[in-house]
XYZ file of C-alpha atoms in Angstrom:
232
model
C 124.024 152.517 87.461
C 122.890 152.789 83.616
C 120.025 150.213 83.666
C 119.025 151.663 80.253
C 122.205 150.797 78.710
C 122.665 147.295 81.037
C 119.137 146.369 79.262
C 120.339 147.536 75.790
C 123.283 145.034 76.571
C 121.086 141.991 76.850
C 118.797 143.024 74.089
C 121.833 143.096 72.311
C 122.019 138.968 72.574
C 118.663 138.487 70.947
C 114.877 139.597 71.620
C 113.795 139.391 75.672
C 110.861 140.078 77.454
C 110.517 142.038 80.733
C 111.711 139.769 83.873
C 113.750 137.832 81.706
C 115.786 140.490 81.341
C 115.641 141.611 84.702
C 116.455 138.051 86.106
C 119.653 138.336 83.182
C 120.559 141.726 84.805
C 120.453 140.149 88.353
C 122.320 137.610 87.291
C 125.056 138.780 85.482
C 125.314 141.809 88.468
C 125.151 139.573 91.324
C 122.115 141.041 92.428
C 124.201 143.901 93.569
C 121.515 146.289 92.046
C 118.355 144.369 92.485
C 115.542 145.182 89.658
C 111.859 145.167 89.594
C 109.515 144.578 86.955
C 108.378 147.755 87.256
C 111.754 149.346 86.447
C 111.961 147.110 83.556
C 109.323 147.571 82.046
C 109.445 151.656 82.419
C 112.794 151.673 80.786
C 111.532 149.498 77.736
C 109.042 151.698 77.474
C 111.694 155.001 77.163
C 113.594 153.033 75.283
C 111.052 152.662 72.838
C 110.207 156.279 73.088
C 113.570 157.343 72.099
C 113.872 154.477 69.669
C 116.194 152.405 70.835
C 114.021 149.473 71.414
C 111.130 148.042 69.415
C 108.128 144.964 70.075
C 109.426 141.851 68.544
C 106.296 139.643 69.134
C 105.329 137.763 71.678
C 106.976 133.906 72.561
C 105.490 130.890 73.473
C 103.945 132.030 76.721
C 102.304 135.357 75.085
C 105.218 137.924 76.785
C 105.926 140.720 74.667
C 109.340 140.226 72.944
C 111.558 143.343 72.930
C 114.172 143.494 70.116
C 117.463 146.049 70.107
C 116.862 148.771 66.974
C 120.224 149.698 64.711
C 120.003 153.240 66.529
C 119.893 151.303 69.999
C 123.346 148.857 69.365
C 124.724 152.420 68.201
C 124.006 153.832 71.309
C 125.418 150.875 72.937
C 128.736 151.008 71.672
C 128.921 154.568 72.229
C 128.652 153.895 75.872
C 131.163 151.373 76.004
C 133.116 153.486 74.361
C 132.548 156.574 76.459
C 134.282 157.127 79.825
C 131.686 157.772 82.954
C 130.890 160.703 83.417
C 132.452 162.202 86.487
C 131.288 165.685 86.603
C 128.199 164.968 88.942
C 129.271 162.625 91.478
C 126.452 160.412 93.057
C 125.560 161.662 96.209
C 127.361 159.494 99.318
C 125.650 159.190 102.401
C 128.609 158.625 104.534
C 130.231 161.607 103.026
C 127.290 163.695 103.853
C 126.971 161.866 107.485
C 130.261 162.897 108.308
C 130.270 166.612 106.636
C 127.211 167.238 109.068
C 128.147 165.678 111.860
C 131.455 167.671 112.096
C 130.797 170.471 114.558
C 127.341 169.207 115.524
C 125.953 169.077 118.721
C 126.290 166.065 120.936
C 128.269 163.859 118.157
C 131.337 162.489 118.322
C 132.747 162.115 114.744
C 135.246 159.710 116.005
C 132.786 157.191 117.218
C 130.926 157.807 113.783
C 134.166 156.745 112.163
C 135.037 153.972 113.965
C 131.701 152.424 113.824
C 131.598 152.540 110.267
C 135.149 151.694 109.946
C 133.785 147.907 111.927
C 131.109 147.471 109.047
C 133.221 148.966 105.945
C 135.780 146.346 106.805
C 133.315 143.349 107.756
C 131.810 144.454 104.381
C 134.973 144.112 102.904
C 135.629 140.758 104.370
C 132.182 139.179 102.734
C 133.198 140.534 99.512
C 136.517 138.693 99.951
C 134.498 135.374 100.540
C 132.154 135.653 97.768
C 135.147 136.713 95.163
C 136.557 133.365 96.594
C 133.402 131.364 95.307
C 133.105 133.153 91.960
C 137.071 132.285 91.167
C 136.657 128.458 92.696
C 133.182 128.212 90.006
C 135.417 129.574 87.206
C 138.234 127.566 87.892
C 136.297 124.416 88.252
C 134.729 124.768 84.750
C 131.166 123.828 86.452
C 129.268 127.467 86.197
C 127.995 129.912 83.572
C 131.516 131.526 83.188
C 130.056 134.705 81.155
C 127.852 135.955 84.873
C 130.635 134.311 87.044
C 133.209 136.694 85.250
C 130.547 139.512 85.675
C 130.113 138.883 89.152
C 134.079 138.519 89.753
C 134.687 142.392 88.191
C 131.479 143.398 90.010
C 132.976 142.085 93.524
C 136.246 143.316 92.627
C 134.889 146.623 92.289
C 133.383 146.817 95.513
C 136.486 144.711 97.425
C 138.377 148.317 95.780
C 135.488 150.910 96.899
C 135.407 149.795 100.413
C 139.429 149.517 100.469
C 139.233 153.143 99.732
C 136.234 154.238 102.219
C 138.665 152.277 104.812
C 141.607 154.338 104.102
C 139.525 157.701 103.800
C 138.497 157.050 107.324
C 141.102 156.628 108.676
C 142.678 159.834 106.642
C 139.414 161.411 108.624
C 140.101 160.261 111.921
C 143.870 161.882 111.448
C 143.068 165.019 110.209
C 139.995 165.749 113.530
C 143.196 164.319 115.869
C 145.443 166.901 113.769
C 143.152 169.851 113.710
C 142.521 169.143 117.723
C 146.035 169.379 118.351
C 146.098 172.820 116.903
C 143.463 173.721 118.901
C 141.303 175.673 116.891
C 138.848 178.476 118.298
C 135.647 176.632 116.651
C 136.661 172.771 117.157
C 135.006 170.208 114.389
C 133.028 168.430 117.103
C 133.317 166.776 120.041
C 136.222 164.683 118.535
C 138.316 168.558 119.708
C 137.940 167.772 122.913
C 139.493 164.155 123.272
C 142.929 165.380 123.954
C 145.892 166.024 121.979
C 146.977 163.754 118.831
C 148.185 160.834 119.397
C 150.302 158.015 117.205
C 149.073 155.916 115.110
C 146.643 153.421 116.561
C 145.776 150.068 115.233
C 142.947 149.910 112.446
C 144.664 153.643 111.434
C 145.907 153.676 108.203
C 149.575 153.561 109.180
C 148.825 150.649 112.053
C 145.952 148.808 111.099
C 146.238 145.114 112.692
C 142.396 143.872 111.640
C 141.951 144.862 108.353
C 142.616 142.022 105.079
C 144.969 142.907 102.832
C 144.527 145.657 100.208
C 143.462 144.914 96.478
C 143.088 141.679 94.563
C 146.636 139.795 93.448
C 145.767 141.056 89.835
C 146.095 144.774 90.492
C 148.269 145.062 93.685
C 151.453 142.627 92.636
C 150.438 140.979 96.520
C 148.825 138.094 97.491
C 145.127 138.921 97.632
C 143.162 138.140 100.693
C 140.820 135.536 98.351
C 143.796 133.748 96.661
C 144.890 133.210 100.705
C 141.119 131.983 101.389
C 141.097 129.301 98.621
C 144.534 127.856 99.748
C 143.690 127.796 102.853
């Protein structure tokens, strides 16, 4: 997350001080990436470094004003112009969990999966709901439609990424039943040892029965699971 360029953003709207800006970010995020103070104020201050950024004054209340620079907005648009940056991935800690657990002592991989597989899709559910609240405030007219629209793409996002993590596990799950079938001479785990593969089970990717269905109406061509919630 680019909270140097998120700040530039705001600054871009007119002169803020520190937690107004990060109560804007929060706001406009969802909270997904909860700020401090702190963090504000130590990226103003490298933004001001690199000058980006410069003291505007104080306002009524004596807080120190912060003003985008012409070199800042350029930067700006350069990174809304600029694809992100795929090269160095940010580390995952489920894909690490599961790359160490494979072959280690005493763990079953499978019961790693499937526990996560409960909370990726409960996760997923909650996202549904609260995408269901952020289209009923922008519908009704009644909300600051500028964060409501933030938080919609922001919830979208993550409805997507867990959608995904869902569908990876249970591409993991298949290929430790697969490589136990095979039965190779150094087994990934304990998972080897549950038997032979077997079809399909329900919450697999081929025969899931709990999960909600995949992607948002706008993406997919389906019914999204939040258009279903606010009929319902």
């Amino acid at each position: 997350m680019s909270i140097r360029h998120g700040l530039l953003a705001l600054l871009e709207r007119g002169p803020r001080y520190g937690s107004q800006l990060r109560t804007e970010f929060e706001s406009r995020t969802g909270s997904t990436w909860p700020l401090n103070v702190g963090q504000v104020y130590t990226t103003l201050a490298r933004l001001e470094r690199d000058g980006l950024v410069a003291p505007d004054g104080e306002d009524h209340a004596g807080h120190t004003l912060y003003a985008i620079t012409d070199h800042g907005r350029a930067e700006l648009h350069d990174w809304y112009e600029r694809p992100v940056d795929r090269t160095n991935p940010p580390r995952d800690e489920l894909s690490i969990k599961l790359a160490m657990a494979v072959g280690a002592p005493g763990v079953d991989i499978r019961a790693v999966i499937q526990a996560q597989r409960h909370a990726t899709l409960k996760a997923m559910q909650d996202y549904t709901r609260l995408k269901a609240g952020a289209l009923a405030a922008i519908e009704s007219g009644q909300s600051r439609e500028r964060d409501d629209l933030a938080w919609l793409l922001v919830l979208e996002q993550l409805i997507f990424q867990t959608e995904a993590e869902a569908r990876w596990l249970d591409h993991s799950e298949s290929r430790l039943v697969r490589l136990a079938a095979l039965g190779p001479a150094d087994p990934p785990g304990p998972a080897a040892a549950t038997g032979p593969a077997t079809a399909a089970r329900p919450g697999s990717a081929t025969g899931r029965t709990d999960a909600p269905a995949a992607g948002p109406a706008a993406t997919t061509g389906t019914t999204s699971p939040a258009a279903r919630t606010r009929r319902g």
